[in-house]
PDB file of C-alpha atoms in Angstrom:
ATOM      1  CA  SER U   1     -89.983  40.490-192.229  1.00 58.00           C
ATOM      2  CA  SER U   2     -87.146  37.745-192.906  1.00 71.00           C
ATOM      3  CA  THR U   3     -88.803  35.736-189.836  1.00 77.00           C
ATOM      4  CA  LYS U   4     -91.992  35.826-191.609  1.00 79.00           C
ATOM      5  CA  GLU U   5     -90.424  34.728-194.978  1.00 82.00           C
ATOM      6  CA  MET U   6     -88.429  31.912-192.986  1.00 83.00           C
ATOM      7  CA  TYR U   7     -91.405  30.576-191.901  1.00 84.00           C
ATOM      8  CA  SER U   8     -93.306  30.679-195.395  1.00 87.00           C
ATOM      9  CA  TYR U   9     -90.094  29.008-196.708  1.00 85.00           C
ATOM     10  CA  TRP U  10     -90.108  25.926-194.053  1.00 86.00           C
ATOM     11  CA  CYS U  11     -93.785  25.429-193.333  1.00 87.00           C
ATOM     12  CA  THR U  12     -94.827  23.472-196.744  1.00 87.00           C
ATOM     13  CA  ALA U  13     -97.996  21.132-196.729  1.00 85.00           C
ATOM     14  CA  GLU U  14     -95.510  18.162-195.541  1.00 83.00           C
ATOM     15  CA  ARG U  15     -94.416  20.119-192.733  1.00 85.00           C
ATOM     16  CA  SER U  16     -97.659  21.485-191.532  1.00 85.00           C
ATOM     17  CA  GLU U  17     -98.524  18.982-188.736  1.00 85.00           C
ATOM     18  CA  LYS U  18     -94.898  19.876-187.206  1.00 84.00           C
ATOM     19  CA  PRO U  19     -95.174  21.417-184.001  1.00 83.00           C
ATOM     20  CA  LEU U  20     -93.651  24.630-184.814  1.00 84.00           C
ATOM     21  CA  CYS U  21     -95.439  24.956-187.914  1.00 87.00           C
ATOM     22  CA  LYS U  22     -98.943  24.217-186.242  1.00 87.00           C
ATOM     23  CA  HIS U  23     -97.995  26.895-183.598  1.00 86.00           C
ATOM     24  CA  HIS U  24     -97.494  29.434-186.591  1.00 85.00           C
ATOM     25  CA  ALA U  25    -100.532  28.652-188.274  1.00 88.00           C
ATOM     26  CA  LEU U  26    -102.660  28.966-185.667  1.00 87.00           C
ATOM     27  CA  ILE U  27    -100.825  32.469-184.134  1.00 83.00           C
ATOM     28  CA  ALA U  28    -101.690  33.419-187.668  1.00 82.00           C
ATOM     29  CA  LYS U  29    -105.335  32.886-186.781  1.00 85.00           C
ATOM     30  CA  MET U  30    -105.370  34.501-183.600  1.00 80.00           C
ATOM     31  CA  THR U  31    -103.805  37.302-185.149  1.00 77.00           C
ATOM     32  CA  ALA U  32    -106.313  37.614-188.193  1.00 81.00           C
ATOM     33  CA  THR U  33    -109.533  37.291-186.209  1.00 81.00           C
ATOM     34  CA  THR U  34    -110.834  40.012-183.815  1.00 81.00           C
ATOM     35  CA  ASP U  35    -113.873  37.266-182.638  1.00 82.00           C
ATOM     36  CA  PRO U  36    -113.311  36.802-178.850  1.00 82.00           C
ATOM     37  CA  GLU U  37    -114.875  33.043-178.678  1.00 87.00           C
ATOM     38  CA  LYS U  38    -112.404  32.149-181.629  1.00 87.00           C
ATOM     39  CA  ARG U  39    -109.335  33.408-180.120  1.00 83.00           C
ATOM     40  CA  LYS U  40    -110.299  31.689-177.115  1.00 85.00           C
ATOM     41  CA  ALA U  41    -110.528  28.237-179.026  1.00 88.00           C
ATOM     42  CA  LEU U  42    -107.271  29.299-180.933  1.00 86.00           C
ATOM     43  CA  ALA U  43    -105.342  29.895-177.468  1.00 83.00           C
ATOM     44  CA  THR U  44    -106.724  26.531-176.151  1.00 86.00           C
ATOM     45  CA  GLU U  45    -105.331  25.087-179.157  1.00 87.00           C
ATOM     46  CA  VAL U  46    -101.461  26.529-178.722  1.00 83.00           C
ATOM     47  CA  LYS U  47    -101.823  25.972-175.111  1.00 82.00           C
ATOM     48  CA  SER U  48    -102.367  22.190-175.747  1.00 84.00           C
ATOM     49  CA  LEU U  49     -99.601  22.585-178.349  1.00 81.00           C
ATOM     50  CA  TYR U  50     -97.298  23.611-175.704  1.00 77.00           C
ATOM     51  CA  THR U  51     -98.215  20.516-172.969  1.00 78.00           C
ATOM     52  CA  GLN U  52     -98.019  18.244-175.689  1.00 76.00           C
ATOM     53  CA  ALA U  53     -94.016  19.869-176.539  1.00 71.00           C
ATOM     54  CA  LYS U  54     -93.439  19.568-172.675  1.00 68.00           C
ATOM     55  CA  THR U  55     -94.504  15.923-172.848  1.00 66.00           C
ATOM     56  CA  MET U  56     -92.344  14.916-175.589  1.00 58.00           C
ATOM     57  CA  SER U  57     -89.234  16.330-174.250  1.00 53.00           C
ATOM     58  CA  ALA U  58     -89.607  15.120-170.803  1.00 47.00           C
ATOM     59  CA  GLY U  59     -90.383  11.564-171.883  1.00 46.00           C
ATOM     60  CA  GLY U  60     -87.606  11.733-173.729  1.00 43.00           C
ATOM     61  CA  GLY U  61     -85.217  11.899-170.527  1.00 42.00           C
ATOM     62  CA  PRO U  62     -82.541  14.025-169.508  1.00 41.00           C
ATOM     63  CA  GLY U  63     -81.194  16.061-172.476  1.00 42.00           C
ATOM     64  CA  SER U  64     -83.964  15.363-174.606  1.00 46.00           C
ATOM     65  CA  VAL U  65     -84.564  18.717-176.693  1.00 52.00           C
ATOM     66  CA  ASN U  66     -87.998  20.379-176.862  1.00 64.00           C
ATOM     67  CA  PRO U  67     -89.569  19.749-180.446  1.00 71.00           C
ATOM     68  CA  PHE U  68     -90.047  23.172-180.863  1.00 74.00           C
ATOM     69  CA  ALA U  69     -86.389  24.251-180.340  1.00 72.00           C
ATOM     70  CA  LYS U  70     -85.428  21.427-182.411  1.00 72.00           C
ATOM     71  CA  ASP U  71     -87.898  22.700-185.308  1.00 77.00           C
ATOM     72  CA  TYR U  72     -86.831  25.850-184.959  1.00 78.00           C
ATOM     73  CA  ALA U  73     -83.247  25.355-185.234  1.00 75.00           C
ATOM     74  CA  ASP U  74     -83.855  22.896-188.348  1.00 75.00           C
ATOM     75  CA  MET U  75     -85.940  25.446-189.868  1.00 81.00           C
ATOM     76  CA  LYS U  76     -83.135  28.595-189.474  1.00 79.00           C
ATOM     77  CA  ILE U  77     -80.195  26.154-190.423  1.00 74.00           C
ATOM     78  CA  ALA U  78     -81.996  25.008-193.678  1.00 76.00           C
ATOM     79  CA  TYR U  79     -83.268  28.934-194.668  1.00 78.00           C
ATOM     80  CA  CYS U  80     -80.142  30.692-193.566  1.00 76.00           C
ATOM     81  CA  ALA U  81     -77.981  28.193-195.966  1.00 70.00           C
ATOM     82  CA  THR U  82     -79.753  29.645-198.799  1.00 73.00           C
ATOM     83  CA  SER U  83     -77.930  33.174-198.375  1.00 68.00           C
ATOM     84  CA  PRO U  84     -81.534  35.066-198.285  1.00 74.00           C
ATOM     85  CA  ALA U  85     -81.502  38.818-198.798  1.00 68.00           C
ATOM     86  CA  GLY U  86     -81.927  40.976-196.287  1.00 66.00           C
ATOM     87  CA  ALA U  87     -81.677  38.212-193.205  1.00 65.00           C
ATOM     88  CA  LYS U  88     -78.106  39.215-191.869  1.00 62.00           C
ATOM     89  CA  THR U  89     -79.706  39.783-188.542  1.00 59.00           C
ATOM     90  CA  LEU U  90     -81.561  36.832-188.248  1.00 65.00           C
ATOM     91  CA  CYS U  91     -79.192  34.885-189.713  1.00 67.00           C
ATOM     92  CA  SER U  92     -76.162  35.673-187.951  1.00 56.00           C
ATOM     93  CA  THR U  93     -75.671  33.135-185.469  1.00 50.00           C
ATOM     94  CA  ALA U  94     -76.990  29.840-186.194  1.00 44.00           C
ATOM     95  CA  ALA U  95     -77.488  29.104-182.219  1.00 41.00           C
ATOM     96  CA  SER U  96     -80.879  30.982-181.985  1.00 45.00           C
ATOM     97  CA  ARG U  97     -83.988  30.287-179.398  1.00 46.00           C
ATOM     98  CA  PHE U  98     -87.417  29.869-180.205  1.00 48.00           C
ATOM     99  CA  SER U  99     -89.765  32.231-178.919  1.00 50.00           C
ATOM    100  CA  PRO U 100     -93.283  30.544-178.492  1.00 48.00           C
ATOM    101  CA  SER U 101     -95.022  33.922-177.771  1.00 46.00           C
ATOM    102  CA  GLY U 102     -94.792  34.952-181.500  1.00 46.00           C
ATOM    103  CA  SER U 103     -93.361  38.311-180.135  1.00 45.00           C
ATOM    104  CA  SER U 104     -91.172  39.553-182.865  1.00 47.00           C
ATOM    105  CA  GLY U 105     -93.651  42.506-182.925  1.00 50.00           C
ATOM    106  CA  SER U 106     -91.963  43.576-179.602  1.00 57.00           C
ATOM    107  CA  VAL U 107     -88.508  43.285-180.492  1.00 62.00           C
ATOM    108  CA  THR U 108     -89.669  45.428-184.213  1.00 66.00           C
ATOM    109  CA  SER U 109     -91.028  48.265-181.525  1.00 75.00           C
ATOM    110  CA  SER U 110     -88.000  48.323-179.078  1.00 81.00           C
ATOM    111  CA  THR U 111     -86.193  48.306-182.481  1.00 85.00           C
ATOM    112  CA  SER U 112     -87.832  51.263-183.381  1.00 86.00           C
ATOM    113  CA  GLN U 113     -87.465  53.053-179.930  1.00 89.00           C
ATOM    114  CA  ALA U 114     -83.520  52.657-180.079  1.00 90.00           C
ATOM    115  CA  MET U 115     -83.408  54.121-183.663  1.00 90.00           C
ATOM    116  CA  GLU U 116     -85.478  57.210-182.427  1.00 91.00           C
ATOM    117  CA  TRP U 117     -83.554  57.531-179.250  1.00 91.00           C
ATOM    118  CA  PHE U 118     -80.450  57.233-181.728  1.00 91.00           C
ATOM    119  CA  CYS U 119     -81.973  59.695-184.058  1.00 90.00           C
ATOM    120  CA  ALA U 120     -82.871  62.462-181.110  1.00 89.00           C
ATOM    121  CA  LYS U 121     -79.291  62.484-180.529  1.00 83.00           C
ATOM    122  CA  GLU U 122     -77.925  66.134-180.829  1.00 73.00           C
ATOM    123  CA  SER U 123     -74.672  64.690-182.275  1.00 69.00           C
ATOM    124  CA  SER U 124     -73.393  61.403-183.576  1.00 66.00           C
ATOM    125  CA  GLU U 125     -69.678  60.775-185.087  1.00 67.00           C
ATOM    126  CA  LEU U 126     -71.488  58.483-187.657  1.00 68.00           C
ATOM    127  CA  ALA U 127     -71.342  60.220-191.397  1.00 66.00           C
ATOM    128  CA  SER U 128     -74.399  58.426-191.939  1.00 73.00           C
ATOM    129  CA  LYS U 129     -76.457  59.336-189.348  1.00 84.00           C
ATOM    130  CA  ASP U 130     -79.218  61.507-191.639  1.00 86.00           C
ATOM    131  CA  SER U 131     -79.580  58.475-193.950  1.00 86.00           C
ATOM    132  CA  ILE U 132     -79.926  56.045-191.156  1.00 88.00           C
ATOM    133  CA  CYS U 133     -82.372  58.054-189.468  1.00 90.00           C
ATOM    134  CA  LYS U 134     -84.169  58.696-192.558  1.00 91.00           C
ATOM    135  CA  ARG U 135     -84.457  55.208-192.953  1.00 89.00           C
ATOM    136  CA  ALA U 136     -86.061  54.846-189.654  1.00 89.00           C
ATOM    137  CA  SER U 137     -88.579  57.161-190.723  1.00 91.00           C
ATOM    138  CA  LEU U 138     -89.696  56.025-193.783  1.00 91.00           C
ATOM    139  CA  LEU U 139     -89.952  52.243-192.115  1.00 88.00           C
ATOM    140  CA  LYS U 140     -92.101  53.699-189.377  1.00 87.00           C
ATOM    141  CA  GLN U 141     -94.501  55.595-191.715  1.00 90.00           C
ATOM    142  CA  MET U 142     -94.576  51.802-193.581  1.00 87.00           C
ATOM    143  CA  ARG U 143     -95.595  50.030-190.459  1.00 82.00           C
ATOM    144  CA  ASP U 144     -98.369  52.666-189.625  1.00 83.00           C
ATOM    145  CA  ALA U 145    -101.642  50.986-189.966  1.00 80.00           C
ATOM    146  CA  THR U 146    -103.122  54.270-191.604  1.00 87.00           C
ATOM    147  CA  THR U 147    -100.973  54.297-194.757  1.00 87.00           C
ATOM    148  CA  THR U 148    -102.538  53.768-198.029  1.00 90.00           C
ATOM    149  CA  PRO U 149    -100.863  51.094-200.145  1.00 88.00           C
ATOM    150  CA  ASP U 150    -100.024  53.818-202.727  1.00 91.00           C
ATOM    151  CA  ALA U 151     -98.235  55.858-199.907  1.00 91.00           C
ATOM    152  CA  LYS U 152     -96.146  52.516-199.287  1.00 90.00           C
ATOM    153  CA  LYS U 153     -95.393  52.396-203.068  1.00 91.00           C
ATOM    154  CA  ASP U 154     -94.006  55.805-202.761  1.00 93.00           C
ATOM    155  CA  LEU U 155     -92.104  55.351-199.542  1.00 92.00           C
ATOM    156  CA  LEU U 156     -90.668  52.028-200.887  1.00 90.00           C
ATOM    157  CA  LYS U 157     -89.119  54.291-204.043  1.00 90.00           C
ATOM    158  CA  GLN U 158     -87.694  56.415-201.214  1.00 90.00           C
ATOM    159  CA  LEU U 159     -86.103  53.775-199.111  1.00 86.00           C
ATOM    160  CA  LYS U 160     -84.284  52.856-202.330  1.00 84.00           C
ATOM    161  CA  GLU U 161     -82.642  56.013-201.742  1.00 86.00           C
ATOM    162  CA  HIS U 162     -81.803  55.045-198.236  1.00 84.00           C
ATOM    163  CA  PRO U 163     -80.326  51.633-198.393  1.00 79.00           C
ATOM    164  CA  ALA U 164     -80.098  49.755-194.834  1.00 78.00           C
ATOM    165  CA  PRO U 165     -76.967  50.379-192.953  1.00 77.00           C
ATOM    166  CA  ALA U 166     -73.765  47.690-192.505  1.00 71.00           C
ATOM    167  CA  TYR U 167     -75.130  45.406-189.625  1.00 70.00           C
ATOM    168  CA  GLY U 168     -72.086  46.597-187.406  1.00 72.00           C
ATOM    169  CA  THR U 169     -73.611  50.056-187.600  1.00 81.00           C
ATOM    170  CA  THR U 170     -77.234  49.132-186.272  1.00 84.00           C
ATOM    171  CA  GLN U 171     -75.405  46.532-183.700  1.00 82.00           C
ATOM    172  CA  ALA U 172     -73.598  49.447-182.039  1.00 86.00           C
ATOM    173  CA  ILE U 173     -76.429  51.965-182.095  1.00 89.00           C
ATOM    174  CA  TYR U 174     -78.255  48.887-180.282  1.00 88.00           C
ATOM    175  CA  ALA U 175     -75.629  48.276-178.205  1.00 89.00           C
ATOM    176  CA  ASP U 176     -75.283  51.620-176.930  1.00 90.00           C
ATOM    177  CA  PHE U 177     -79.483  52.309-176.220  1.00 91.00           C
ATOM    178  CA  CYS U 178     -79.311  48.710-174.220  1.00 90.00           C
ATOM    179  CA  LYS U 179     -76.572  50.075-171.953  1.00 91.00           C
ATOM    180  CA  ILE U 180     -78.861  52.542-170.446  1.00 90.00           C
ATOM    181  CA  LYS U 181     -80.082  50.740-167.332  1.00 88.00           C
ATOM    182  CA  THR U 182     -84.268  51.689-168.074  1.00 88.00           C
ATOM    183  CA  ASN U 183     -83.817  49.754-171.396  1.00 87.00           C
ATOM    184  CA  GLY U 184     -81.905  46.742-170.394  1.00 85.00           C
ATOM    185  CA  GLU U 185     -85.364  44.530-170.126  1.00 83.00           C
ATOM    186  CA  LEU U 186     -86.688  45.599-173.537  1.00 84.00           C
ATOM    187  CA  PRO U 187     -86.976  42.291-176.061  1.00 82.00           C
ATOM    188  CA  LEU U 188     -84.169  43.928-178.034  1.00 84.00           C
ATOM    189  CA  CYS U 189     -81.801  44.193-175.728  1.00 87.00           C
ATOM    190  CA  THR U 190     -82.721  40.783-174.047  1.00 84.00           C
ATOM    191  CA  SER U 191     -82.226  39.566-177.389  1.00 81.00           C
ATOM    192  CA  LEU U 192     -79.026  41.218-178.062  1.00 84.00           C
ATOM    193  CA  ARG U 193     -77.793  39.462-175.024  1.00 85.00           C
ATOM    194  CA  ARG U 194     -78.662  36.295-176.324  1.00 81.00           C
ATOM    195  CA  THR U 195     -77.035  36.565-179.408  1.00 79.00           C
ATOM    196  CA  ALA U 196     -73.998  37.956-177.811  1.00 81.00           C
ATOM    197  CA  GLU U 197     -73.893  34.930-175.622  1.00 83.00           C
ATOM    198  CA  SER U 198     -74.489  32.362-178.498  1.00 83.00           C
ATOM    199  CA  LYS U 199     -71.331  34.108-179.979  1.00 82.00           C
ATOM    200  CA  LYS U 200     -69.135  33.697-176.989  1.00 87.00           C
ATOM    201  CA  MET U 201     -70.340  29.891-176.953  1.00 89.00           C
ATOM    202  CA  ALA U 202     -69.467  29.663-180.921  1.00 88.00           C
ATOM    203  CA  SER U 203     -66.252  31.061-180.243  1.00 89.00           C
ATOM    204  CA  TRP U 204     -65.524  29.175-177.268  1.00 92.00           C
ATOM    205  CA  TYR U 205     -66.575  25.756-178.870  1.00 92.00           C
ATOM    206  CA  CYS U 206     -65.029  26.276-182.375  1.00 92.00           C
ATOM    207  CA  ALA U 207     -61.748  26.919-180.460  1.00 92.00           C
ATOM    208  CA  SER U 208     -61.584  24.368-177.951  1.00 91.00           C
ATOM    209  CA  SER U 209     -60.169  21.370-180.418  1.00 91.00           C
ATOM    210  CA  ASP U 210     -59.498  20.540-183.890  1.00 93.00           C
ATOM    211  CA  GLU U 211     -62.295  18.129-184.373  1.00 92.00           C
ATOM    212  CA  ALA U 212     -65.162  21.166-183.058  1.00 91.00           C
ATOM    213  CA  LYS U 213     -62.948  23.705-185.800  1.00 92.00           C
ATOM    214  CA  GLN U 214     -63.507  21.062-188.551  1.00 93.00           C
ATOM    215  CA  GLY U 215     -67.459  20.663-187.853  1.00 92.00           C
ATOM    216  CA  LEU U 216     -69.751  21.803-190.802  1.00 90.00           C
ATOM    217  CA  TRP U 217     -70.832  24.233-187.764  1.00 90.00           C
ATOM    218  CA  CYS U 218     -68.048  26.342-187.037  1.00 92.00           C
ATOM    219  CA  ARG U 219     -66.585  26.263-190.628  1.00 92.00           C
ATOM    220  CA  ARG U 220     -70.178  27.903-191.817  1.00 88.00           C
ATOM    221  CA  SER U 221     -69.936  30.346-188.527  1.00 86.00           C
ATOM    222  CA  GLU U 222     -66.512  31.691-189.706  1.00 88.00           C
ATOM    223  CA  LEU U 223     -68.206  32.108-193.337  1.00 87.00           C
ATOM    224  CA  VAL U 224     -71.063  33.888-192.062  1.00 82.00           C
ATOM    225  CA  ALA U 225     -69.467  35.921-190.141  1.00 81.00           C
ATOM    226  CA  LYS U 226     -66.964  37.317-193.006  1.00 83.00           C
ATOM    227  CA  LEU U 227     -69.992  37.428-195.132  1.00 79.00           C
ATOM    228  CA  SER U 228     -71.567  40.210-192.408  1.00 73.00           C
ATOM    229  CA  LYS U 229     -68.948  42.168-192.588  1.00 76.00           C
ATOM    230  CA  LEU U 230     -69.414  42.980-196.016  1.00 75.00           C
ATOM    231  CA  PRO U 231     -71.819  45.585-196.718  1.00 67.00           C
ATOM    232  CA  PHE U 232     -74.791  44.967-199.510  1.00 64.00           C
ATOM    233  CA  THR U 233     -73.894  48.557-201.104  1.00 61.00           C
ATOM    234  CA  ASP U 234     -70.281  48.549-201.608  1.00 68.00           C
ATOM    235  CA  SER U 235     -70.423  46.823-205.131  1.00 74.00           C
ATOM    236  CA  SER U 236     -66.534  46.551-204.864  1.00 81.00           C
ATOM    237  CA  LYS U 237     -67.219  43.378-202.336  1.00 79.00           C
ATOM    238  CA  ALA U 238     -69.720  41.872-204.826  1.00 80.00           C
ATOM    239  CA  ASP U 239     -67.592  39.349-205.843  1.00 87.00           C
ATOM    240  CA  GLU U 240     -66.577  38.343-202.582  1.00 87.00           C
ATOM    241  CA  ARG U 241     -69.881  38.059-201.301  1.00 83.00           C
ATOM    242  CA  LYS U 242     -70.672  35.831-204.312  1.00 85.00           C
ATOM    243  CA  ALA U 243     -68.173  33.534-203.621  1.00 89.00           C
ATOM    244  CA  ILE U 244     -68.902  33.397-199.776  1.00 88.00           C
ATOM    245  CA  SER U 245     -72.686  32.620-200.744  1.00 84.00           C
ATOM    246  CA  ALA U 246     -71.616  29.781-203.010  1.00 86.00           C
ATOM    247  CA  GLN U 247     -69.369  28.030-200.359  1.00 88.00           C
ATOM    248  CA  LEU U 248     -72.252  28.600-197.828  1.00 85.00           C
ATOM    249  CA  SER U 249     -74.775  26.860-200.325  1.00 83.00           C
ATOM    250  CA  SER U 250     -72.246  24.418-201.102  1.00 86.00           C
ATOM    251  CA  MET U 251     -71.907  23.176-197.178  1.00 85.00           C
ATOM    252  CA  MET U 252     -75.351  22.380-197.229  1.00 81.00           C
ATOM    253  CA  LYS U 253     -76.061  20.126-200.275  1.00 81.00           C
ATOM    254  CA  PRO U 254     -77.307  16.514-199.405  1.00 78.00           C
ATOM    255  CA  THR U 255     -74.253  14.368-198.326  1.00 73.00           C
ATOM    256  CA  PRO U 256     -72.903  11.949-201.090  1.00 75.00           C
ATOM    257  CA  GLY U 257     -73.446   8.678-200.854  1.00 75.00           C
ATOM    258  CA  GLY U 258     -76.217   9.256-197.989  1.00 72.00           C
ATOM    259  CA  GLY U 259     -75.445   9.626-194.005  1.00 76.00           C
ATOM    260  CA  PRO U 260     -76.775  12.301-192.228  1.00 79.00           C
ATOM    261  CA  SER U 261     -78.155  15.703-193.887  1.00 82.00           C
ATOM    262  CA  PRO U 262     -76.033  18.672-193.270  1.00 84.00           C
ATOM    263  CA  SER U 263     -78.787  20.376-191.366  1.00 81.00           C
ATOM    264  CA  LYS U 264     -78.883  17.400-189.104  1.00 83.00           C
ATOM    265  CA  GLN U 265     -75.224  17.536-188.618  1.00 86.00           C
ATOM    266  CA  MET U 266     -75.225  21.025-187.759  1.00 86.00           C
ATOM    267  CA  SER U 267     -78.374  20.454-184.828  1.00 85.00           C
ATOM    268  CA  ASP U 268     -76.105  17.970-183.478  1.00 87.00           C
ATOM    269  CA  GLU U 269     -72.805  20.143-183.360  1.00 89.00           C
ATOM    270  CA  ILE U 270     -74.951  22.894-181.837  1.00 88.00           C
ATOM    271  CA  SER U 271     -76.728  20.907-179.110  1.00 87.00           C
ATOM    272  CA  LYS U 272     -72.909  19.254-178.171  1.00 89.00           C
ATOM    273  CA  ALA U 273     -71.600  22.974-177.999  1.00 89.00           C
ATOM    274  CA  LYS U 274     -75.046  24.033-175.734  1.00 87.00           C
ATOM    275  CA  LYS U 275     -74.698  21.022-173.421  1.00 87.00           C
ATOM    276  CA  SER U 276     -70.613  21.714-172.912  1.00 87.00           C
ATOM    277  CA  TYR U 277     -70.871  25.416-172.823  1.00 86.00           C
ATOM    278  CA  CYS U 278     -74.187  25.109-170.119  1.00 84.00           C
ATOM    279  CA  GLU U 279     -71.920  22.693-168.228  1.00 83.00           C
ATOM    280  CA  MET U 280     -69.293  25.360-167.392  1.00 81.00           C
ATOM    281  CA  HIS U 281     -71.600  28.078-166.746  1.00 73.00           C
ATOM    282  CA  ALA U 282     -74.106  27.323-164.219  1.00 66.00           C
ATOM    283  CA  GLU U 283     -76.030  30.312-164.220  1.00 61.00           C
ATOM    284  CA  LEU U 284     -77.423  29.799-168.181  1.00 56.00           C
ATOM    285  CA  LYS U 285     -79.167  26.653-167.327  1.00 52.00           C
TER     286      LYS U 285
END
């Protein structure tokens, strides 16, 4: 998954002692072992990490940023600046929240539920429904633990014949699925609400002043939005995608003559935007 690739990109040897990377390594060990005693010991280490992070955050005074949240924001900004293939959903908004539970699998599960719901509908205005549903079926088989390596190779070949639908298409499917009252608290739906709120915040902040609009985060967000509307499968848009990707990469190059790194600039702008936005929306605090 793109999240797994992002962690692999970020959690190098020199960052192995950072709270976020230590947490990721511990969760991976917990997932890999079936020994109850080992899992218990690892869970204790994870709990200790959370306690340390809470202490560090509280010790910095009002407005201090939790180290998990800061590390996650820095990681995501740096990873998405490389314009990674297949990470459009992950990189659709720079302001995202670290999930300490390591529950990306639960989001995947509810995403599958959304696709099953969509594909079970008797009618759809989408001409691409058959291909979308065929792809969903293939992905479900890929995730099945009983699928053999040889079978997965065959499934991968079939997936190439059914490329991922446009980002806007899947978001529309998820949005309709999440309108159903009983689905509202599923991980996918809560994630969609957070993403929507993040986008509202970005739009508000970037329109609030010329200074904000000219900031690195707002300029980059505008380009990411443009890129998200260009489907990977449309070869006529390849040059446009390439040009935007080059601009995004250029934005994240080290600042000439020193000074704050682009990642630091964006992190500061996002923190400023959150502070201002949450002051206006007390219900989000």
